[in-house]
Structures are given as structure tokens and as C-alpha cells.
Short mmCIF file of N, CA and C and ligand atoms in Angstrom, two decimals:
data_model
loop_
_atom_site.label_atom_id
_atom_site.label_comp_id
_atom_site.label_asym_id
_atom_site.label_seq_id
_atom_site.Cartn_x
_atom_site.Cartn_y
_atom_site.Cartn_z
N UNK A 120 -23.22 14.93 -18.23
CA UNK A 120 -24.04 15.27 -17.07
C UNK A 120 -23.57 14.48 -15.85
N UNK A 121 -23.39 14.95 -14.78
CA UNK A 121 -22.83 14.08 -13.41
C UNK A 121 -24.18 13.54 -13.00
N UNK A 122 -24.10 12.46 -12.47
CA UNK A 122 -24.76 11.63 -11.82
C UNK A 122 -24.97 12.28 -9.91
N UNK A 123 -26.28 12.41 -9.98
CA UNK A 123 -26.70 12.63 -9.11
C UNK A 123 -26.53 11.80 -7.67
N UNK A 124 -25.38 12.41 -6.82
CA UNK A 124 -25.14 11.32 -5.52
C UNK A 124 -26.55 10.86 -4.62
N UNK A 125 -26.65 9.61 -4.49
CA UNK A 125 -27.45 8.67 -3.31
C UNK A 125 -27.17 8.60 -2.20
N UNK A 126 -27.86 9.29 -1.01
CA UNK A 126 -27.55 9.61 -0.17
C UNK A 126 -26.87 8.21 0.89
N UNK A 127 -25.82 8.49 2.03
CA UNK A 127 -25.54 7.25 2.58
C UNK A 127 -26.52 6.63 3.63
N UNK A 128 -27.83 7.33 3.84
CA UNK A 128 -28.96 6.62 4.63
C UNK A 128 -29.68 5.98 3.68
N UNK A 129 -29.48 6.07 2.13
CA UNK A 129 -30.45 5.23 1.24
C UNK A 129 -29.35 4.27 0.97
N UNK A 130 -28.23 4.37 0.60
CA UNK A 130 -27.15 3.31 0.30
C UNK A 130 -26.54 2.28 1.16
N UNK A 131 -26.89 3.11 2.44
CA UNK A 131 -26.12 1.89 3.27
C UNK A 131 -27.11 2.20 4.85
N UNK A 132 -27.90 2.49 4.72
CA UNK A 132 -28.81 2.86 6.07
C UNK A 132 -28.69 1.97 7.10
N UNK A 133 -28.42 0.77 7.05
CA UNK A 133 -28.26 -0.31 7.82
C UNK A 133 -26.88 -0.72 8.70
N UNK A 134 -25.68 -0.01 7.74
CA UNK A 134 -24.61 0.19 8.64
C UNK A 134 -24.87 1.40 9.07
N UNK A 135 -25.64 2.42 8.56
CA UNK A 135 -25.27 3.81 9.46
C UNK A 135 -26.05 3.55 10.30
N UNK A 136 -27.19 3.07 10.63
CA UNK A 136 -27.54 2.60 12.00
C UNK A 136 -26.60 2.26 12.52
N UNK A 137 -25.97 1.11 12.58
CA UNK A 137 -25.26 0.02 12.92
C UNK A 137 -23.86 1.23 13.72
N UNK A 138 -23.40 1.33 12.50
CA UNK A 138 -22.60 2.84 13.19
C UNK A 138 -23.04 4.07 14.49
N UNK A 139 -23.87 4.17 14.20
CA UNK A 139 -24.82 5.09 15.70
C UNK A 139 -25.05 4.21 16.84
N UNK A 140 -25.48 3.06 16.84
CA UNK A 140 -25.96 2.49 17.78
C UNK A 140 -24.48 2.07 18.68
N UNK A 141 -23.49 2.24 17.89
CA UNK A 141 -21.96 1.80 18.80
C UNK A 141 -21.94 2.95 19.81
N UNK A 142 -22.34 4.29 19.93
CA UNK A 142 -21.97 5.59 20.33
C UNK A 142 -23.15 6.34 21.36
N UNK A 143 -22.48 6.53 22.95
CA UNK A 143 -23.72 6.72 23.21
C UNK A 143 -24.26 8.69 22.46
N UNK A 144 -23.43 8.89 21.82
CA UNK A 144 -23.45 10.11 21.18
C UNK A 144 -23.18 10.39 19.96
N UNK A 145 -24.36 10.96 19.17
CA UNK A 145 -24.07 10.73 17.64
C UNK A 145 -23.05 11.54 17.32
N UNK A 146 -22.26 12.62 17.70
CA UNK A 146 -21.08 12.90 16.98
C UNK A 146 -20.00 12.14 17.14
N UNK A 147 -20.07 11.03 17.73
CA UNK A 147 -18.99 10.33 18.06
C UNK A 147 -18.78 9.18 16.57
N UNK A 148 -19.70 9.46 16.30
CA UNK A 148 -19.78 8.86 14.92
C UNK A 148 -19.25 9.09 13.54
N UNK A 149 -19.02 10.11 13.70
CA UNK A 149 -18.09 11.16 12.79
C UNK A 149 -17.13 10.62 11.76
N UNK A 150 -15.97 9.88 12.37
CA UNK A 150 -15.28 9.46 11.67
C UNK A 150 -15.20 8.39 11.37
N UNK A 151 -16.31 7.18 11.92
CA UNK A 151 -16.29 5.73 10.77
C UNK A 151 -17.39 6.47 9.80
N UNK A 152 -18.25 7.58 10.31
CA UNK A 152 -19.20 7.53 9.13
C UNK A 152 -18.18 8.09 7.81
N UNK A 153 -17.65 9.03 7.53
CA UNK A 153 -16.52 9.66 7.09
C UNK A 153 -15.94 8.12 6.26
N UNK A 154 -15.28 7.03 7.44
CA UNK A 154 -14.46 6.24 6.55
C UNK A 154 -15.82 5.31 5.61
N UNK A 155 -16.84 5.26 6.07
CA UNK A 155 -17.45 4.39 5.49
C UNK A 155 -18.47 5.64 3.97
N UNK A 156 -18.70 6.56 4.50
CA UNK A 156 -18.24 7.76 3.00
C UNK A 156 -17.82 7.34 1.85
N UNK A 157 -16.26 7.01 1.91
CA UNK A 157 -14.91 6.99 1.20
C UNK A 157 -15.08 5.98 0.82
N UNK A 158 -15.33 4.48 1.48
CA UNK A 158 -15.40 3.14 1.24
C UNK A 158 -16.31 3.35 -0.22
N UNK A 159 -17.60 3.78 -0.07
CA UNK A 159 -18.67 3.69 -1.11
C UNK A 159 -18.38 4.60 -1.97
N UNK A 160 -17.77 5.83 -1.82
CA UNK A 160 -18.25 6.30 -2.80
C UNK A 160 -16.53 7.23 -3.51
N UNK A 161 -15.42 6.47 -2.92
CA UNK A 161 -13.66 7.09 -2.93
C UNK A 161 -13.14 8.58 -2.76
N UNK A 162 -14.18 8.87 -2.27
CA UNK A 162 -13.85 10.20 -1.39
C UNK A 162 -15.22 11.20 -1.00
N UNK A 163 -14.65 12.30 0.14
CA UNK A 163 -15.51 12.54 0.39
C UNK A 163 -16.18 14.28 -0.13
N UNK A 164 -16.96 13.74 -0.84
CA UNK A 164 -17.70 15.62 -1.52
C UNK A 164 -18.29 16.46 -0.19
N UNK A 165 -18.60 17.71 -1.14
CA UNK A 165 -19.15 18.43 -0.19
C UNK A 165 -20.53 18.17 0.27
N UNK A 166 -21.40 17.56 -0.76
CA UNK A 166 -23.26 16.91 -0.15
C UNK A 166 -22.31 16.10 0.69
N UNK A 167 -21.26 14.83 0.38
CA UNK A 167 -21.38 13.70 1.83
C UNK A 167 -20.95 14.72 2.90
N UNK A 168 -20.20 15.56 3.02
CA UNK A 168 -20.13 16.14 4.15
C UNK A 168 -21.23 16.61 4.92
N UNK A 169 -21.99 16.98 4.16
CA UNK A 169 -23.48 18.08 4.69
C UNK A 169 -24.14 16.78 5.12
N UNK A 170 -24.18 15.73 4.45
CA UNK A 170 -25.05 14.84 4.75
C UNK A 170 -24.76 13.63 6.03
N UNK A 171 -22.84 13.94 5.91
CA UNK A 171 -22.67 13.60 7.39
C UNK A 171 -22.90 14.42 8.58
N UNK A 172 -23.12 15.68 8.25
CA UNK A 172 -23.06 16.82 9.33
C UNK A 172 -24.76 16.66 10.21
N UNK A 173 -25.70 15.91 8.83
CA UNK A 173 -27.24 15.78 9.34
C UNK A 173 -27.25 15.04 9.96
N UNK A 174 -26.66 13.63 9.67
CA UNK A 174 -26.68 12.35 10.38
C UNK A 174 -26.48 12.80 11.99
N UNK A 175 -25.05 13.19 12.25
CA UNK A 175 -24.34 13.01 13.52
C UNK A 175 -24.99 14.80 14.53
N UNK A 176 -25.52 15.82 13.31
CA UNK A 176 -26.08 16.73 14.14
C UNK A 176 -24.98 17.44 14.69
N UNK A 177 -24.29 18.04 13.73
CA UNK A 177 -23.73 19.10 14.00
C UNK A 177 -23.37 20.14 12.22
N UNK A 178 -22.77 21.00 12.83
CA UNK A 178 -22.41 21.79 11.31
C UNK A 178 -21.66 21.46 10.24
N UNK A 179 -21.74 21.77 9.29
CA UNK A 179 -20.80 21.07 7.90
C UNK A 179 -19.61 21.30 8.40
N UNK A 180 -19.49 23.05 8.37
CA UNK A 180 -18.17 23.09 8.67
C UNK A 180 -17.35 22.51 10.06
N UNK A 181 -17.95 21.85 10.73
CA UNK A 181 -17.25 21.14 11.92
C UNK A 181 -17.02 19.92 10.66
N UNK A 182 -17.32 19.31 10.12
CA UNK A 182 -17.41 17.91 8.96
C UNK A 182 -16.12 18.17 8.22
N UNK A 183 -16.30 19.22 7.48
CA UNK A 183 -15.20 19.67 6.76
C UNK A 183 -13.67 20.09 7.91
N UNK A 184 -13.64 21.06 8.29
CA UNK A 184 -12.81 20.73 9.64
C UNK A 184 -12.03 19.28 9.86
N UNK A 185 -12.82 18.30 10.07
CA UNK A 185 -12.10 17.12 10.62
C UNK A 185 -11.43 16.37 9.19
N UNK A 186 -12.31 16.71 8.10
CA UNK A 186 -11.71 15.63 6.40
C UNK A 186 -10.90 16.64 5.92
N UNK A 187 -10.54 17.78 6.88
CA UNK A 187 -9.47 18.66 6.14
C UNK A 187 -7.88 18.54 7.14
N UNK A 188 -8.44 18.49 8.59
CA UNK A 188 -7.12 17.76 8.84
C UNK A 188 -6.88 16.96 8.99
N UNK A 189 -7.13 15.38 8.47
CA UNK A 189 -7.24 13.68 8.52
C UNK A 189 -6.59 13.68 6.98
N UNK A 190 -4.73 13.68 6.86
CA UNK A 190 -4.87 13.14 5.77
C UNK A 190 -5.65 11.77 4.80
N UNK A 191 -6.06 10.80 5.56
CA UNK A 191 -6.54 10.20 5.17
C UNK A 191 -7.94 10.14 4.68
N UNK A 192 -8.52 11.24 4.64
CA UNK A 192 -9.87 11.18 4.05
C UNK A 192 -9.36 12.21 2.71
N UNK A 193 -10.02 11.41 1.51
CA UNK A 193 -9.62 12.08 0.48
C UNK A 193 -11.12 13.26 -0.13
N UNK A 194 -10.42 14.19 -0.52
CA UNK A 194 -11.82 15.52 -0.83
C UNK A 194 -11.71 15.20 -2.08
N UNK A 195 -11.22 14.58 -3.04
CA UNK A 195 -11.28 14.38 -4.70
C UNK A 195 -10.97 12.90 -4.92
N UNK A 196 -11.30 12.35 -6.04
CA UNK A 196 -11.58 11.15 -6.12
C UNK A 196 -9.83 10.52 -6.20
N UNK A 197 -9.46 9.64 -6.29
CA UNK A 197 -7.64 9.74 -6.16
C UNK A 197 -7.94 8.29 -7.19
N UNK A 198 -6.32 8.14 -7.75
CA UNK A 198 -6.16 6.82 -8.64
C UNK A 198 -6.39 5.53 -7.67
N UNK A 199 -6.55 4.45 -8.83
CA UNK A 199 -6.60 3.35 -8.21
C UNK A 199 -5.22 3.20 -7.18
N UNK A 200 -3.96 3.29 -7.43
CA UNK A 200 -3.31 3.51 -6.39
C UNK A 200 -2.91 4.70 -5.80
N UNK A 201 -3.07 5.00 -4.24
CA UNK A 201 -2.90 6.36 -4.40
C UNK A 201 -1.06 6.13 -3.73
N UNK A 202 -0.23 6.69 -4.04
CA UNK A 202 1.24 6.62 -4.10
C UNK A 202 1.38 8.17 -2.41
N UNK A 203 2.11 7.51 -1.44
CA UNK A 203 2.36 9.36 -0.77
C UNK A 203 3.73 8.66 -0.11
N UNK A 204 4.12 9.49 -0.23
CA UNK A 204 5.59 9.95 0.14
C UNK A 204 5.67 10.42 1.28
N UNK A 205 6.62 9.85 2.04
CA UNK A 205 7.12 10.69 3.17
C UNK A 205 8.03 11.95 3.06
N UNK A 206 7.34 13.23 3.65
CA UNK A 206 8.59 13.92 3.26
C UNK A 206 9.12 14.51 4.52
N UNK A 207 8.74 14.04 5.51
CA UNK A 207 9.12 14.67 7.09
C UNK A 207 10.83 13.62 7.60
N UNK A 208 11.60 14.75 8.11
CA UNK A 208 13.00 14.88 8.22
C UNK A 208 13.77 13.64 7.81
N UNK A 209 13.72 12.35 8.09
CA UNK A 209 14.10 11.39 8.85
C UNK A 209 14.18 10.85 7.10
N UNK A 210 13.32 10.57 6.67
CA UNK A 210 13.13 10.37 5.10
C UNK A 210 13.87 11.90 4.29
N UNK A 211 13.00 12.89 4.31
CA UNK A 211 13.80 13.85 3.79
C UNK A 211 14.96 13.83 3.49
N UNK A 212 15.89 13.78 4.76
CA UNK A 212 17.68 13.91 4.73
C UNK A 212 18.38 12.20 4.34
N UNK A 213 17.01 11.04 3.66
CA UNK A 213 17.66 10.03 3.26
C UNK A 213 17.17 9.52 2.17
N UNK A 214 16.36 11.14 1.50
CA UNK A 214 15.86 10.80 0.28
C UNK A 214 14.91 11.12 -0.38
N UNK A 215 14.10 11.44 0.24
CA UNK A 215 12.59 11.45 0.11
C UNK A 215 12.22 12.15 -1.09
N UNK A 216 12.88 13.73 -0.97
CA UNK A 216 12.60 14.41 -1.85
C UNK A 216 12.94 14.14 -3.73
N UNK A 217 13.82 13.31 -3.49
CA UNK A 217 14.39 12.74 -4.61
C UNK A 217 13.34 11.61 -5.09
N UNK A 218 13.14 10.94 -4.23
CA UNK A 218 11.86 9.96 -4.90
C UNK A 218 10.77 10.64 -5.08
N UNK A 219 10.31 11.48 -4.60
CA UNK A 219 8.99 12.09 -5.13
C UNK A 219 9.31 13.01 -6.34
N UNK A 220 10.34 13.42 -6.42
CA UNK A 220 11.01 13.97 -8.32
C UNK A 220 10.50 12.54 -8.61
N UNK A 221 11.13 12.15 -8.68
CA UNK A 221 11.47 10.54 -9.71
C UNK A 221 9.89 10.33 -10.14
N UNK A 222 9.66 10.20 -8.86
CA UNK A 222 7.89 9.26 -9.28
C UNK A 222 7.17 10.60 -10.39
N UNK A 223 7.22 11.68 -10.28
CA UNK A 223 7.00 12.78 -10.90
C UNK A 223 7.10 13.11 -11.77
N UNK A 224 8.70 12.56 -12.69
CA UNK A 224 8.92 12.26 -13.84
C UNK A 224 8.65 11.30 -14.40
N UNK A 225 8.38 9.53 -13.31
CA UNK A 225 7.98 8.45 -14.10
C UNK A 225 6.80 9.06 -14.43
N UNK A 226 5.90 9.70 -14.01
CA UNK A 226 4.79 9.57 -14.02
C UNK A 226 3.92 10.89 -14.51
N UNK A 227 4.61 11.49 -15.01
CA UNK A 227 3.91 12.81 -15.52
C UNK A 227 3.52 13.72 -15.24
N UNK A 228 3.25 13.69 -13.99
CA UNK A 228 2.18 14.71 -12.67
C UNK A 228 2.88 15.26 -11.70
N UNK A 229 2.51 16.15 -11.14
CA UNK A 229 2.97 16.84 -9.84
C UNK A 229 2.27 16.52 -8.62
N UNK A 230 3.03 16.26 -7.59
CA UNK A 230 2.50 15.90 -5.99
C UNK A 230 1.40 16.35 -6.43
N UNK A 231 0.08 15.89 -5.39
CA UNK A 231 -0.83 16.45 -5.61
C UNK A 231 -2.09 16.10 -6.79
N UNK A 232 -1.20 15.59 -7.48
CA UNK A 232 -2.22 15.29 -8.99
C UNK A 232 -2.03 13.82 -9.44
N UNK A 233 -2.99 13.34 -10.55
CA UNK A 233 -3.63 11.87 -10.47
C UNK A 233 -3.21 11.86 -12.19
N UNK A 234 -2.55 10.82 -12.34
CA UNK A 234 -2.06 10.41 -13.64
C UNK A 234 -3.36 10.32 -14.64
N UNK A 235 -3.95 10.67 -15.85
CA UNK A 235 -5.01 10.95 -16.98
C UNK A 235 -5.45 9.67 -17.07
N UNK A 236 -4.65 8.27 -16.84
CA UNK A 236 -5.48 6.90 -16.98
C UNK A 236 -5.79 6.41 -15.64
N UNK A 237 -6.33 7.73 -14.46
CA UNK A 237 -6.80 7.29 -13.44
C UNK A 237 -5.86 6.34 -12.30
N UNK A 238 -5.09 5.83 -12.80
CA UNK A 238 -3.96 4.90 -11.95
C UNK A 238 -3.51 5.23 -10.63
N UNK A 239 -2.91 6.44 -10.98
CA UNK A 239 -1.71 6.76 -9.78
C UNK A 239 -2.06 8.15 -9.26
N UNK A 240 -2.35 8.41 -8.03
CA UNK A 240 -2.57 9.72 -7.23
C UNK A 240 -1.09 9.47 -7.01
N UNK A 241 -0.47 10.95 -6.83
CA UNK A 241 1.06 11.08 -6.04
C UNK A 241 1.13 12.00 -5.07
N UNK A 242 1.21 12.10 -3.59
CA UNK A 242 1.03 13.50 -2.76
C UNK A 242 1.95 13.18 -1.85
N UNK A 243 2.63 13.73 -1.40
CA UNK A 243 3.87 14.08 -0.21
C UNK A 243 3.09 14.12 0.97
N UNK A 244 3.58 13.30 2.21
CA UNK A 244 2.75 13.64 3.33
C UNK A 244 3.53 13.24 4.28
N UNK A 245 2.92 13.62 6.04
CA UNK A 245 4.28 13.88 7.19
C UNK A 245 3.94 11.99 7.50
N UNK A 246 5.50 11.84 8.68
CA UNK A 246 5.68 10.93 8.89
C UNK A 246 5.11 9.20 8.95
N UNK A 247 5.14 8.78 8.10
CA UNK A 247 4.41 7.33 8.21
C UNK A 247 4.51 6.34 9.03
N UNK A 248 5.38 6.83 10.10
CA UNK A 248 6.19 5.89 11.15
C UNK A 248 6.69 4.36 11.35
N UNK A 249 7.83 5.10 9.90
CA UNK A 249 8.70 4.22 9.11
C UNK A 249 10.14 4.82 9.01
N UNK A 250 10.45 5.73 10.13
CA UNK A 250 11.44 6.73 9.95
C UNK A 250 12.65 5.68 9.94
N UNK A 251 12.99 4.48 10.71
CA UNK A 251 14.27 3.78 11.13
C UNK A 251 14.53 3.01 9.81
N UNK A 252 13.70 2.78 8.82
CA UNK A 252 14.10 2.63 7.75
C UNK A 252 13.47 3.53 6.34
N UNK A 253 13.95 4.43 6.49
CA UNK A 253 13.69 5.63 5.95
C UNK A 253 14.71 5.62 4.31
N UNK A 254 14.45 6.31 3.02
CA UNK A 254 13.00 7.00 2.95
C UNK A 254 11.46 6.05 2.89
N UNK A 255 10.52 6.22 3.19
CA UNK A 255 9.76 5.30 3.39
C UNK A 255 8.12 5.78 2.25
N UNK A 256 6.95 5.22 1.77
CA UNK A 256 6.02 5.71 1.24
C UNK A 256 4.69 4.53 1.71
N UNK A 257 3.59 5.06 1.30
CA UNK A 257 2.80 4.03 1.61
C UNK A 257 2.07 3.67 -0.04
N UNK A 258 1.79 2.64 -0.38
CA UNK A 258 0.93 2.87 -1.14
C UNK A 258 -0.37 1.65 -0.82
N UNK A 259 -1.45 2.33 -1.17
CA UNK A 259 -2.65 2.32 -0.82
C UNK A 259 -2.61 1.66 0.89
N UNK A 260 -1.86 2.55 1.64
CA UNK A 260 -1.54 2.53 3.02
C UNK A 260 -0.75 0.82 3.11
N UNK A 261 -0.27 0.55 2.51
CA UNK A 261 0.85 -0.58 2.60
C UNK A 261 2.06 0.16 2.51
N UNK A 262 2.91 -0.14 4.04
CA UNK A 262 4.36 0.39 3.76
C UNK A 262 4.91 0.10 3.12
N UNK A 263 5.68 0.79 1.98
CA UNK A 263 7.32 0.47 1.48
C UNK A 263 8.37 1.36 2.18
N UNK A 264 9.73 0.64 2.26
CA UNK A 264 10.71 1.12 2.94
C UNK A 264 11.62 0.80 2.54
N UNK A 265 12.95 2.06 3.08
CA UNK A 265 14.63 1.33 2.11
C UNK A 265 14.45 1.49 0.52
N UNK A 266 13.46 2.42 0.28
CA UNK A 266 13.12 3.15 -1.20
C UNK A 266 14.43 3.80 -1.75
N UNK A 267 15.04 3.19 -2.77
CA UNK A 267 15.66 4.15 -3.84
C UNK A 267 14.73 4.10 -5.27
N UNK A 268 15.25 5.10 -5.95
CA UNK A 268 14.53 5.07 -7.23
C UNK A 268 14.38 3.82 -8.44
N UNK A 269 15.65 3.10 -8.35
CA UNK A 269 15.56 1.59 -9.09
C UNK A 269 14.24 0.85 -8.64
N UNK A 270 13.96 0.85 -6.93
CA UNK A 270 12.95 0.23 -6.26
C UNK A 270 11.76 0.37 -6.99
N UNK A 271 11.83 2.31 -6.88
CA UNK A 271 10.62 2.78 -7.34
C UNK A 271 10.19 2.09 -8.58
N UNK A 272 11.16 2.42 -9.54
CA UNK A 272 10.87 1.62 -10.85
C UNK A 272 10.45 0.25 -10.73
N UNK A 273 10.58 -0.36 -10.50
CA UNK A 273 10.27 -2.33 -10.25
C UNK A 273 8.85 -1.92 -9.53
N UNK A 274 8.78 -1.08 -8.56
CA UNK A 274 7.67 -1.33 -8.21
C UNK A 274 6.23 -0.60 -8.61
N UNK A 275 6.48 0.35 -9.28
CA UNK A 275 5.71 0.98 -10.73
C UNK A 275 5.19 -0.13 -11.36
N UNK A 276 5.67 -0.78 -12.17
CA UNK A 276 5.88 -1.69 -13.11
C UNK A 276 5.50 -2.83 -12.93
N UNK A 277 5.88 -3.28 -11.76
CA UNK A 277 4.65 -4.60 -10.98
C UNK A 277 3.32 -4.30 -10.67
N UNK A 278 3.16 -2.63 -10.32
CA UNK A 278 1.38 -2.07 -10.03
C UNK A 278 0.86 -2.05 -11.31
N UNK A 279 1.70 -1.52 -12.31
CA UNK A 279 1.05 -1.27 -13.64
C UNK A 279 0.35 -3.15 -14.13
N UNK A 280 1.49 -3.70 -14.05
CA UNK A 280 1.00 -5.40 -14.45
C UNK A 280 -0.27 -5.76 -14.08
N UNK A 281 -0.19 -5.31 -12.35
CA UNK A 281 -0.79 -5.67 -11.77
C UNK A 281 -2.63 -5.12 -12.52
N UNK A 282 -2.61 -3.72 -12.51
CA UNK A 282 -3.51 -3.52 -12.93
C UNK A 282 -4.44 -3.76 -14.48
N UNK A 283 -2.87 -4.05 -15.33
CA UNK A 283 -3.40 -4.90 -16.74
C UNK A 283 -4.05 -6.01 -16.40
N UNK A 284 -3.51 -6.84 -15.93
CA UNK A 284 -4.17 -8.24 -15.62
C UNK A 284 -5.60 -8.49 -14.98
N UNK A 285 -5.77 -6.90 -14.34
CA UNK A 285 -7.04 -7.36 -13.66
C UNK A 285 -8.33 -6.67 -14.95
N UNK A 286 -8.05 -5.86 -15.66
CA UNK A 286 -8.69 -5.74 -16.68
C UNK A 286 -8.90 -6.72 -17.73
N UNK A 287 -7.79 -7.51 -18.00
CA UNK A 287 -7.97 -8.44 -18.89
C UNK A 287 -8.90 -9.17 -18.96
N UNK A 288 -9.64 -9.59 -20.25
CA UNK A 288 -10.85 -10.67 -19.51
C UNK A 288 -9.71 -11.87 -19.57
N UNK A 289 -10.56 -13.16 -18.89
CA UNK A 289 -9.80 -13.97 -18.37
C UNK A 289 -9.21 -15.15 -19.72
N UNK A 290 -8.47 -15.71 -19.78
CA UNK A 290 -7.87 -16.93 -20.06
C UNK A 290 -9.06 -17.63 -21.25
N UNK A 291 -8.84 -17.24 -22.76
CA UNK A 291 -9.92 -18.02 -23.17
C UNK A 291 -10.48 -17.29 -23.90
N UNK A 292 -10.84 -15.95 -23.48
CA UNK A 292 -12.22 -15.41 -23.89
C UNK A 292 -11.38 -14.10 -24.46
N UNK A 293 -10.13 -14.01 -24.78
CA UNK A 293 -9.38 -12.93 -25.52
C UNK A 293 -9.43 -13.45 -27.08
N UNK A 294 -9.47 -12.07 -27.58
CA UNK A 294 -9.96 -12.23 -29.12
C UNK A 294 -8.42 -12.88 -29.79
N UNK A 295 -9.35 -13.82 -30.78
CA UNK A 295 -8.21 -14.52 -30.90
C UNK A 295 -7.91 -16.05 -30.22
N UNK A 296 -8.46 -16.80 -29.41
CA UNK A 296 -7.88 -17.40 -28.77
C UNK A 296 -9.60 -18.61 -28.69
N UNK A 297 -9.07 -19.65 -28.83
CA UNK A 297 -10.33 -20.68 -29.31
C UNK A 297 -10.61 -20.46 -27.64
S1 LIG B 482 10.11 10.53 8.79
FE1 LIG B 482 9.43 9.32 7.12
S2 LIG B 482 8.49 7.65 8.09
FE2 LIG B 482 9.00 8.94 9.74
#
């Protein structure tokens, strides 16, 4: 059964004030309410849309509209890291397309889609304005640049660590260990 979403005037009512009161006009509010959406709840559904559309007083579909052309607002929930690729010219003709194969095969999935242990979103997207050292990607909006596929690998493999370790319980309290 899905869990019934809490609206963001019961969850956080105090920044969405806080958010309105910056604006002498509530649609101007639009898009921190949007980022602060995403913050709570890792992307944005169709109730948060409706329910941003009440807040700021205008139509859903103006809501939807803006989280449909902002790559950065995500409409489905994405992995703990979300991985995007540059694939606009500058990267393209120094690579690009080749690393997003690669990551595709490390990783099982097609642009677009989120690895089964939740980890890794992978999606192709235009310029990160990182072209002079190109091919370039962001992950979880941290640039990488001067990407070949060896890179890719090392740096897979340090996120993956990364994310064992933070599951682990700590030092001590692993079975096994006085
Ligand atoms: S073309 Fe890839 S960062 Fe600009």
C-alpha cells in the first residue's frame, strides 16, 4: 500500500511562509517552493504539483510546465546518486556518447533509468558548462571533467564504497567483533 503524501504546508509550513514572505507576489515563489518539494520529499509528484499550484495560485498545469522544462526538478524518485551526462556537441565530439554506453553497461540500465539497488539514476542532458574540458558529467550536480571510461570506473567504485560504508553500522557493533 503507498503511503499517503503530507502535504508541504503541514511538513514544512514555516519555511513555506518563510518562502512567500521573500516575494511581493506569490507566483514568484514557484521555484524555491518546487526546490524545497524535492529537498523533502526527492522529487516532485503530481499532488506536490497541485499542491504547489494552491500555494502560489495559479494552475497545475502552469506547475507542471515549469518541472517539465527545469532539468533539475526530478518527476520520479532518482538513485542515491543521480549520474547525467553531457551529451551537447563540445562533449559529444570528445566523447560523451561513449561514456554514457560505458556507464550503461557498468551499470545495467538505460539513460533514463535507476539501477534495482536504488544507487544510480543515469540520464543524458544538454550542456553543463564544462565544455573547455569536455567530455564532462555531473554527479549529484558536482562536476566531473576530462572523463574517459577508466575514470568512469575508479569513480563508480569509490561511490559504491562510498555508499557501503555509510550503511555499515559503525566500528564495534558488526557481528562478530567484541
Ligand atoms: S558541451 Fe558538455 S559541458 Fe558544455
Amino acid at each position: 500500500m503507498t503511503q499517503a503524501r503530507a502535504g508541504l504546508r503541514e511538513t514544512c509550513r514555516a519555511e513555506v511562509e518563510e518562502i512567500l514572505a521573500r516575494y511581493p507576489e506569490r507566483r514568484s515563489a514557484l521555484l524555491p517552493l518546487l526546490h524545497l518539494v524535492q529537498r523533502e520529499e526527492g522529487y516532485i509528484s503530481e499532488a506536490a504539483m497541485r499542491e504547489v499550484a494552491e500555494i502560489v495560485g495559479c494552475r497545475p498545469v502552469d506547475v507542471f510546465d515549469v518541472v517539465t522544462f527545469y532539468t533539475v526538478y526530478h518527476r520520479q524518485p532518482v538513485g542515491k546518486y543521480l549520474l547525467e551526462v553531457c551529451r551537447t556537441l563540445s562533449c559529444a565530439l570528445l566523447g560523451g556518447r561513449k561514456l554514457t554506453r560505458h556507464l550503461e553497461e557498468r551499470l545495467g540500465i538505460q539513460a533514463g533509468e535507476t539501477t534495482a539497488d536504488g544507487l544510480f539514476t543515469l540520464r543524458e542532458v544538454e550542456c553543463i558548462g564544462a565544455c573547455s574540458n569536455a567530455p564532462a558529467m555531473l554527479i549529484n550536480n558536482r562536476i566531473y571533467e576530462n572523463l574517459t571510461p577508466e575514470k568512469l570506473d575508479a569513480i563508480l567504485e569509490q561511490l559504491r564504497a562510498e555508499a557501503s560504508e555509510r550503511v555499515a553500522p559503525p566500528e564495534g557493533e558488526r557481528q562478530g567483533l567484541p
